[in-house]
Amino acid sequence: MKKLLPTIVSNSVRVAAVMVAIATGTASVAAQDNGSDGNVARPVKSIFTADVGTVAMQDTYLSPITYKGTNLRLGYQHMQALGHDPERWVRSLDVGMEYDNVHNIAGNNTMHGLYIDARWALMRRWRDVIVPGLQLMGGGAAMMHGGVIYNPRNSNNICSVKVHAGIGIAGCAAYPVKIGKLPVTLCYQMSAPVIGAFYSPDYDESYYEIYVGNHSGLVHVAWPGSRLEINNLVSADLHLGSTILRLGYRHHGMSSGINNLTTRHSSHALVIGLGGDFLSVGAKNPPARTVTAF
């Protein structure tokens, strides 16, 4: 198992790097697409973020004790109005890589968690809801989350692999304000899986047993009764000319119970990000109007 762990971690890092590269490439391509609904420009809101915060984690496959410590995350988001109906539909892509460094109550053991996550959402937009300028969005999302938790103190089961994929709901509320002359967009974003599948071994089942052929009962149906998860982001996007400075707070909560094993993960983090609204406009065919994601 100790020989297998570096491979798992290495593959997780490689997958995360590929996902970020794909996301960046997708934003670049999308920025060159001015839309197909007449002559409409659809800028891509592209933002890279860094999160720093705290986390409480429990994984009874490794230890019955709740560990607490530091949570770090690097993320990327792009949002864009949809081509065929930009006024009413918005798509978004979020990818991230997360690291947890947590300790037990006595302070004599440390666990490490490394994860990647991705979410693609398509949301219907409603403008000027209740008050002028308030936009509400809601729709469906496809999402995945995977990684590994490593406990160097254990002699047999030293790591716990986490894999989940599912579909669920996504929502967003955005409202423009001004601080003096500075334009600011206040925003709340959320997502939660509803149905899917996740991986979990049986209680006290070692990965060596799985390696030699015991593959039954490893994949389980994920629904709110077996695995509950929610992602929340509250942010303020400060429009500093062509640059967007994002300041915010992110909460991620997850709880699962299967095969007499319990996993809980709750993080609270401050978010800082940089990005902008990117658009490629042809000189021969300038757009008649512009529709942004917010």
mmCIF file of C-alpha atoms in Angstrom:
data_model
loop_
_atom_site.group_PDB
_atom_site.id
_atom_site.type_symbol
_atom_site.label_atom_id
_atom_site.label_comp_id
_atom_site.label_asym_id
_atom_site.label_seq_id
_atom_site.Cartn_x
_atom_site.Cartn_y
_atom_site.Cartn_z
ATOM 1 C CA MET A 1 0.000 0.000 0.000
ATOM 2 C CA LYS A 2 2.866 2.363 0.766
ATOM 3 C CA LYS A 3 4.143 1.801 -2.781
ATOM 4 C CA LEU A 4 0.662 2.484 -4.162
ATOM 5 C CA LEU A 5 0.166 5.828 -2.366
ATOM 6 C CA PRO A 6 2.733 7.875 -4.348
ATOM 7 C CA THR A 7 1.096 6.608 -7.557
ATOM 8 C CA ILE A 8 -2.362 7.684 -6.368
ATOM 9 C CA VAL A 9 -1.127 11.132 -5.344
ATOM 10 C CA SER A 10 0.881 11.565 -8.549
ATOM 11 C CA ASN A 11 -2.109 10.625 -10.707
ATOM 12 C CA SER A 12 -4.354 13.029 -8.746
ATOM 13 C CA VAL A 13 -1.934 15.883 -9.396
ATOM 14 C CA ARG A 14 -1.714 15.013 -13.099
ATOM 15 C CA VAL A 15 -5.504 14.874 -13.470
ATOM 16 C CA ALA A 16 -5.852 18.234 -11.714
ATOM 17 C CA ALA A 17 -3.268 19.798 -14.026
ATOM 18 C CA VAL A 18 -5.064 18.410 -17.080
ATOM 19 C CA MET A 19 -8.421 19.720 -15.837
ATOM 20 C CA VAL A 20 -7.059 23.228 -15.283
ATOM 21 C CA ALA A 21 -5.439 23.162 -18.722
ATOM 22 C CA ILE A 22 -8.719 22.052 -20.311
ATOM 23 C CA ALA A 23 -10.618 24.775 -18.424
ATOM 24 C CA THR A 24 -8.169 27.462 -19.521
ATOM 25 C CA GLY A 25 -8.324 26.240 -23.105
ATOM 26 C CA THR A 26 -12.113 26.176 -22.996
ATOM 27 C CA ALA A 27 -12.199 29.791 -21.813
ATOM 28 C CA SER A 28 -9.791 30.815 -24.565
ATOM 29 C CA VAL A 29 -11.926 29.183 -27.242
ATOM 30 C CA ALA A 30 -15.147 30.557 -25.754
ATOM 31 C CA ALA A 31 -13.735 34.071 -25.688
ATOM 32 C CA GLN A 32 -13.357 33.908 -29.452
ATOM 33 C CA ASP A 33 -16.995 32.873 -29.905
ATOM 34 C CA ASN A 34 -19.162 35.966 -30.147
ATOM 35 C CA GLY A 35 -22.399 34.011 -30.177
ATOM 36 C CA SER A 36 -24.891 32.794 -32.725
ATOM 37 C CA ASP A 37 -27.986 34.673 -31.553
ATOM 38 C CA GLY A 38 -27.795 37.472 -34.109
ATOM 39 C CA ASN A 39 -24.682 39.574 -33.707
ATOM 40 C CA VAL A 40 -24.216 39.263 -29.934
ATOM 41 C CA ALA A 41 -20.926 39.461 -28.047
ATOM 42 C CA ARG A 42 -20.728 37.100 -25.043
ATOM 43 C CA PRO A 43 -17.675 37.867 -22.899
ATOM 44 C CA VAL A 44 -16.208 35.067 -20.791
ATOM 45 C CA LYS A 45 -15.927 35.869 -17.090
ATOM 46 C CA SER A 46 -12.664 34.078 -16.252
ATOM 47 C CA ILE A 47 -11.310 34.121 -12.684
ATOM 48 C CA PHE A 48 -8.481 32.247 -10.934
ATOM 49 C CA THR A 49 -8.910 31.955 -7.159
ATOM 50 C CA ALA A 50 -6.933 30.951 -4.070
ATOM 51 C CA ASP A 51 -8.642 29.857 -0.836
ATOM 52 C CA VAL A 52 -7.160 29.752 2.663
ATOM 53 C CA GLY A 53 -9.165 28.516 5.619
ATOM 54 C CA THR A 54 -9.903 25.855 8.206
ATOM 55 C CA VAL A 55 -11.311 22.350 7.929
ATOM 56 C CA ALA A 56 -12.734 19.659 10.212
ATOM 57 C CA MET A 57 -12.429 16.124 8.839
ATOM 58 C CA GLN A 58 -13.478 12.672 10.005
ATOM 59 C CA ASP A 59 -12.886 9.435 8.106
ATOM 60 C CA THR A 60 -13.616 6.358 10.218
ATOM 61 C CA TYR A 61 -11.854 4.103 7.713
ATOM 62 C CA LEU A 62 -8.627 5.700 8.991
ATOM 63 C CA SER A 63 -9.554 6.979 12.451
ATOM 64 C CA PRO A 64 -12.686 7.531 14.568
ATOM 65 C CA ILE A 65 -11.291 10.910 15.677
ATOM 66 C CA THR A 66 -12.165 14.238 14.069
ATOM 67 C CA TYR A 67 -9.062 16.003 12.766
ATOM 68 C CA LYS A 68 -8.855 19.782 12.341
ATOM 69 C CA GLY A 69 -6.420 22.007 10.508
ATOM 70 C CA THR A 70 -5.714 24.067 7.404
ATOM 71 C CA ASN A 71 -7.552 24.004 4.075
ATOM 72 C CA LEU A 72 -5.989 25.352 0.855
ATOM 73 C CA ARG A 73 -7.531 25.453 -2.609
ATOM 74 C CA LEU A 74 -6.583 26.714 -6.067
ATOM 75 C CA GLY A 75 -9.510 27.146 -8.414
ATOM 76 C CA TYR A 76 -10.652 28.432 -11.771
ATOM 77 C CA GLN A 77 -14.104 29.541 -12.915
ATOM 78 C CA HIS A 78 -15.473 30.696 -16.199
ATOM 79 C CA MET A 79 -19.013 31.833 -16.909
ATOM 80 C CA GLN A 80 -20.593 32.846 -20.205
ATOM 81 C CA ALA A 81 -24.014 33.557 -21.660
ATOM 82 C CA LEU A 82 -25.169 30.698 -23.859
ATOM 83 C CA GLY A 83 -24.939 31.201 -27.618
ATOM 84 C CA HIS A 84 -28.445 30.268 -28.756
ATOM 85 C CA ASP A 85 -30.291 32.294 -26.081
ATOM 86 C CA PRO A 86 -27.807 34.550 -24.235
ATOM 87 C CA GLU A 87 -30.414 36.636 -22.429
ATOM 88 C CA ARG A 88 -31.916 33.671 -20.602
ATOM 89 C CA TRP A 89 -29.222 30.982 -20.299
ATOM 90 C CA VAL A 90 -25.760 30.966 -18.685
ATOM 91 C CA ARG A 91 -23.178 28.184 -18.498
ATOM 92 C CA SER A 92 -20.379 27.876 -15.981
ATOM 93 C CA LEU A 93 -17.341 25.688 -15.376
ATOM 94 C CA ASP A 94 -15.543 25.385 -12.028
ATOM 95 C CA VAL A 95 -12.439 23.282 -11.386
ATOM 96 C CA GLY A 96 -10.191 23.159 -8.365
ATOM 97 C CA MET A 97 -7.426 21.395 -6.496
ATOM 98 C CA GLU A 98 -7.626 21.229 -2.690
ATOM 99 C CA TYR A 99 -5.225 20.271 0.090
ATOM 100 C CA ASP A 100 -5.973 19.587 3.769
ATOM 101 C CA ASN A 101 -3.371 19.453 6.545
ATOM 102 C CA VAL A 102 -5.146 18.293 9.714
ATOM 103 C CA HIS A 103 -4.155 17.170 13.223
ATOM 104 C CA ASN A 104 -5.736 15.135 15.996
ATOM 105 C CA ILE A 105 -6.717 16.613 19.355
ATOM 106 C CA ALA A 106 -3.482 15.459 21.041
ATOM 107 C CA GLY A 107 -1.401 17.017 18.286
ATOM 108 C CA ASN A 108 0.734 13.882 17.811
ATOM 109 C CA ASN A 109 -0.530 12.839 14.387
ATOM 110 C CA THR A 110 -1.161 14.591 11.074
ATOM 111 C CA MET A 111 -3.302 13.514 8.134
ATOM 112 C CA HIS A 112 -3.117 14.906 4.608
ATOM 113 C CA GLY A 113 -5.899 15.197 2.047
ATOM 114 C CA LEU A 114 -5.496 15.949 -1.661
ATOM 115 C CA TYR A 115 -8.540 16.326 -3.918
ATOM 116 C CA ILE A 116 -9.675 17.564 -7.301
ATOM 117 C CA ASP A 117 -13.178 18.741 -8.153
ATOM 118 C CA ALA A 118 -15.070 19.909 -11.223
ATOM 119 C CA ARG A 119 -18.558 21.181 -11.947
ATOM 120 C CA TRP A 120 -20.294 22.156 -15.206
ATOM 121 C CA ALA A 121 -23.649 23.907 -14.878
ATOM 122 C CA LEU A 122 -26.335 25.246 -17.218
ATOM 123 C CA MET A 123 -28.641 27.791 -15.581
ATOM 124 C CA ARG A 124 -31.762 29.700 -16.564
ATOM 125 C CA ARG A 125 -31.533 33.446 -15.849
ATOM 126 C CA TRP A 126 -34.221 35.801 -14.567
ATOM 127 C CA ARG A 127 -33.487 39.536 -14.620
ATOM 128 C CA ASP A 128 -34.758 42.332 -12.364
ATOM 129 C CA VAL A 129 -36.298 39.981 -9.820
ATOM 130 C CA ILE A 130 -38.024 41.897 -6.991
ATOM 131 C CA VAL A 131 -35.666 44.878 -7.415
ATOM 132 C CA PRO A 132 -34.054 46.327 -10.566
ATOM 133 C CA GLY A 133 -30.663 44.805 -11.313
ATOM 134 C CA LEU A 134 -31.087 41.614 -9.263
ATOM 135 C CA GLN A 135 -30.434 38.496 -11.337
ATOM 136 C CA LEU A 136 -31.350 34.983 -10.221
ATOM 137 C CA MET A 137 -30.137 31.828 -11.965
ATOM 138 C CA GLY A 138 -30.997 28.191 -11.432
ATOM 139 C CA GLY A 139 -30.485 24.922 -13.243
ATOM 140 C CA GLY A 140 -28.712 21.598 -13.373
ATOM 141 C CA ALA A 141 -25.077 20.616 -12.984
ATOM 142 C CA ALA A 142 -22.771 17.654 -13.553
ATOM 143 C CA MET A 143 -20.017 17.330 -10.965
ATOM 144 C CA MET A 144 -17.200 15.127 -9.747
ATOM 145 C CA HIS A 145 -14.927 15.006 -6.720
ATOM 146 C CA GLY A 146 -11.978 12.701 -6.114
ATOM 147 C CA GLY A 147 -8.839 12.375 -4.072
ATOM 148 C CA VAL A 148 -7.071 10.593 -1.244
ATOM 149 C CA ILE A 149 -6.635 11.032 2.525
ATOM 150 C CA TYR A 150 -3.303 9.802 3.922
ATOM 151 C CA ASN A 151 -2.697 8.777 7.541
ATOM 152 C CA PRO A 152 1.005 7.866 8.007
ATOM 153 C CA ARG A 153 0.399 6.511 11.519
ATOM 154 C CA ASN A 154 -1.679 3.525 10.417
ATOM 155 C CA SER A 155 0.183 0.295 9.714
ATOM 156 C CA ASN A 156 -2.346 -1.436 7.446
ATOM 157 C CA ASN A 157 -4.827 1.042 5.994
ATOM 158 C CA ILE A 158 -2.770 4.183 5.506
ATOM 159 C CA CYS A 159 -4.979 5.949 2.965
ATOM 160 C CA SER A 160 -8.617 6.361 2.021
ATOM 161 C CA VAL A 161 -9.543 6.973 -1.613
ATOM 162 C CA LYS A 162 -12.515 9.248 -2.352
ATOM 163 C CA VAL A 163 -14.332 9.282 -5.719
ATOM 164 C CA HIS A 164 -17.784 10.719 -6.448
ATOM 165 C CA ALA A 165 -19.623 11.657 -9.645
ATOM 166 C CA GLY A 166 -23.170 12.875 -9.956
ATOM 167 C CA ILE A 167 -25.709 15.365 -11.205
ATOM 168 C CA GLY A 168 -27.503 17.958 -9.140
ATOM 169 C CA ILE A 169 -28.627 21.550 -8.866
ATOM 170 C CA ALA A 170 -26.813 24.879 -9.209
ATOM 171 C CA GLY A 171 -27.923 28.407 -8.451
ATOM 172 C CA CYS A 172 -26.655 31.971 -8.458
ATOM 173 C CA ALA A 173 -27.816 35.415 -7.369
ATOM 174 C CA ALA A 174 -25.994 38.553 -8.560
ATOM 175 C CA TYR A 175 -26.598 42.203 -7.789
ATOM 176 C CA PRO A 176 -24.568 45.245 -8.971
ATOM 177 C CA VAL A 177 -23.743 48.056 -6.540
ATOM 178 C CA LYS A 178 -21.254 50.917 -6.362
ATOM 179 C CA ILE A 179 -18.807 51.767 -3.611
ATOM 180 C CA GLY A 180 -18.138 55.403 -4.398
ATOM 181 C CA LYS A 181 -17.365 55.233 -8.115
ATOM 182 C CA LEU A 182 -16.170 51.615 -7.989
ATOM 183 C CA PRO A 183 -18.543 49.085 -9.644
ATOM 184 C CA VAL A 184 -18.982 45.957 -7.526
ATOM 185 C CA THR A 185 -20.973 42.791 -8.239
ATOM 186 C CA LEU A 186 -22.256 40.994 -5.156
ATOM 187 C CA CYS A 187 -22.821 37.323 -5.832
ATOM 188 C CA TYR A 188 -23.928 34.110 -4.138
ATOM 189 C CA GLN A 189 -23.305 30.776 -5.844
ATOM 190 C CA MET A 190 -24.277 27.288 -4.702
ATOM 191 C CA SER A 191 -24.304 23.729 -5.974
ATOM 192 C CA ALA A 192 -25.340 20.374 -4.533
ATOM 193 C CA PRO A 193 -25.411 16.863 -6.017
ATOM 194 C CA VAL A 194 -28.747 15.035 -5.978
ATOM 195 C CA ILE A 195 -28.019 11.613 -7.472
ATOM 196 C CA GLY A 196 -24.849 9.830 -8.510
ATOM 197 C CA ALA A 197 -22.353 7.183 -7.450
ATOM 198 C CA PHE A 198 -19.430 7.067 -5.035
ATOM 199 C CA TYR A 199 -16.671 4.660 -4.060
ATOM 200 C CA SER A 200 -16.256 3.126 -0.619
ATOM 201 C CA PRO A 201 -14.674 -0.128 0.591
ATOM 202 C CA ASP A 202 -16.262 -2.235 3.300
ATOM 203 C CA TYR A 203 -15.488 -1.701 6.972
ATOM 204 C CA ASP A 204 -11.868 -2.761 7.677
ATOM 205 C CA GLU A 205 -11.421 -3.976 4.082
ATOM 206 C CA SER A 206 -7.825 -3.316 3.033
ATOM 207 C CA TYR A 207 -6.778 -2.089 -0.392
ATOM 208 C CA TYR A 208 -4.635 -5.181 -0.720
ATOM 209 C CA GLU A 209 -7.813 -7.286 -0.637
ATOM 210 C CA ILE A 210 -9.268 -5.089 -3.374
ATOM 211 C CA TYR A 211 -6.020 -5.354 -5.349
ATOM 212 C CA VAL A 212 -6.065 -9.171 -5.322
ATOM 213 C CA GLY A 213 -9.634 -9.323 -6.628
ATOM 214 C CA ASN A 214 -12.282 -8.447 -4.048
ATOM 215 C CA HIS A 215 -14.135 -5.885 -6.174
ATOM 216 C CA SER A 216 -17.712 -6.413 -5.006
ATOM 217 C CA GLY A 217 -19.648 -3.731 -3.172
ATOM 218 C CA LEU A 218 -17.258 -0.877 -3.901
ATOM 219 C CA VAL A 219 -19.613 1.446 -5.834
ATOM 220 C CA HIS A 220 -22.708 2.813 -4.133
ATOM 221 C CA VAL A 221 -25.647 5.003 -5.084
ATOM 222 C CA ALA A 222 -25.123 8.573 -3.883
ATOM 223 C CA TRP A 223 -28.276 10.370 -2.798
ATOM 224 C CA PRO A 224 -28.965 12.723 0.136
ATOM 225 C CA GLY A 225 -29.614 9.717 2.392
ATOM 226 C CA SER A 226 -26.150 8.199 1.810
ATOM 227 C CA ARG A 227 -24.040 11.169 0.753
ATOM 228 C CA LEU A 228 -24.951 14.815 1.338
ATOM 229 C CA GLU A 229 -22.858 17.678 -0.047
ATOM 230 C CA ILE A 230 -23.195 21.419 -0.607
ATOM 231 C CA ASN A 231 -20.877 24.128 -1.940
ATOM 232 C CA ASN A 232 -21.474 27.802 -1.120
ATOM 233 C CA LEU A 233 -19.596 30.871 -2.338
ATOM 234 C CA VAL A 234 -20.370 34.458 -1.314
ATOM 235 C CA SER A 235 -18.248 37.009 -3.165
ATOM 236 C CA ALA A 236 -17.786 40.614 -4.171
ATOM 237 C CA ASP A 237 -16.270 41.216 -7.609
ATOM 238 C CA LEU A 238 -14.515 44.593 -7.697
ATOM 239 C CA HIS A 239 -14.261 45.905 -11.271
ATOM 240 C CA LEU A 240 -10.898 47.685 -11.394
ATOM 241 C CA GLY A 241 -10.943 48.793 -15.005
ATOM 242 C CA SER A 242 -10.589 45.644 -17.120
ATOM 243 C CA THR A 243 -9.481 43.572 -14.108
ATOM 244 C CA ILE A 244 -11.801 41.842 -11.650
ATOM 245 C CA LEU A 245 -10.655 41.397 -8.045
ATOM 246 C CA ARG A 246 -12.771 38.781 -6.264
ATOM 247 C CA LEU A 247 -13.019 38.756 -2.469
ATOM 248 C CA GLY A 248 -15.218 36.170 -0.827
ATOM 249 C CA TYR A 249 -15.999 33.313 1.523
ATOM 250 C CA ARG A 250 -16.395 29.659 0.550
ATOM 251 C CA HIS A 251 -18.007 26.849 2.531
ATOM 252 C CA HIS A 252 -17.884 23.209 1.526
ATOM 253 C CA GLY A 253 -19.715 20.559 3.518
ATOM 254 C CA MET A 254 -19.912 16.832 2.860
ATOM 255 C CA SER A 255 -21.136 13.868 4.883
ATOM 256 C CA SER A 256 -21.477 10.230 3.847
ATOM 257 C CA GLY A 257 -22.316 6.973 5.577
ATOM 258 C CA ILE A 258 -22.063 3.516 4.027
ATOM 259 C CA ASN A 259 -20.748 0.077 5.049
ATOM 260 C CA ASN A 260 -20.526 1.262 8.690
ATOM 261 C CA LEU A 261 -18.033 3.911 7.562
ATOM 262 C CA THR A 262 -18.556 7.637 8.096
ATOM 263 C CA THR A 263 -16.857 10.497 6.282
ATOM 264 C CA ARG A 264 -17.358 14.144 7.153
ATOM 265 C CA HIS A 265 -15.647 17.193 5.687
ATOM 266 C CA SER A 266 -16.466 20.827 6.485
ATOM 267 C CA SER A 267 -14.267 23.735 5.390
ATOM 268 C CA HIS A 268 -14.538 27.510 5.730
ATOM 269 C CA ALA A 269 -12.166 29.637 3.657
ATOM 270 C CA LEU A 270 -11.450 33.181 2.568
ATOM 271 C CA VAL A 271 -11.261 33.588 -1.200
ATOM 272 C CA ILE A 272 -9.196 35.973 -3.297
ATOM 273 C CA GLY A 273 -9.188 35.904 -7.078
ATOM 274 C CA LEU A 274 -8.099 37.762 -10.198
ATOM 275 C CA GLY A 275 -9.611 37.701 -13.646
ATOM 276 C CA GLY A 276 -11.684 39.644 -16.109
ATOM 277 C CA ASP A 277 -14.298 39.610 -18.856
ATOM 278 C CA PHE A 278 -12.536 38.454 -22.025
ATOM 279 C CA LEU A 279 -13.862 39.006 -25.522
ATOM 280 C CA SER A 280 -12.527 38.702 -29.049
ATOM 281 C CA VAL A 281 -14.223 41.072 -31.485
ATOM 282 C CA GLY A 282 -13.690 40.971 -35.243
ATOM 283 C CA ALA A 283 -13.066 44.342 -36.868
ATOM 284 C CA LYS A 284 -15.147 43.425 -39.948
ATOM 285 C CA ASN A 285 -18.222 42.414 -37.977
ATOM 286 C CA PRO A 286 -18.447 44.304 -34.655
ATOM 287 C CA PRO A 287 -21.202 43.053 -32.305
ATOM 288 C CA ALA A 288 -24.487 44.925 -32.118
ATOM 289 C CA ARG A 289 -24.802 44.266 -28.360
ATOM 290 C CA THR A 290 -23.021 42.569 -25.479
ATOM 291 C CA VAL A 291 -24.534 40.102 -23.009
ATOM 292 C CA THR A 292 -22.423 39.217 -19.971
ATOM 293 C CA ALA A 293 -22.710 36.255 -17.611
ATOM 294 C CA PHE A 294 -23.902 38.582 -14.805
#
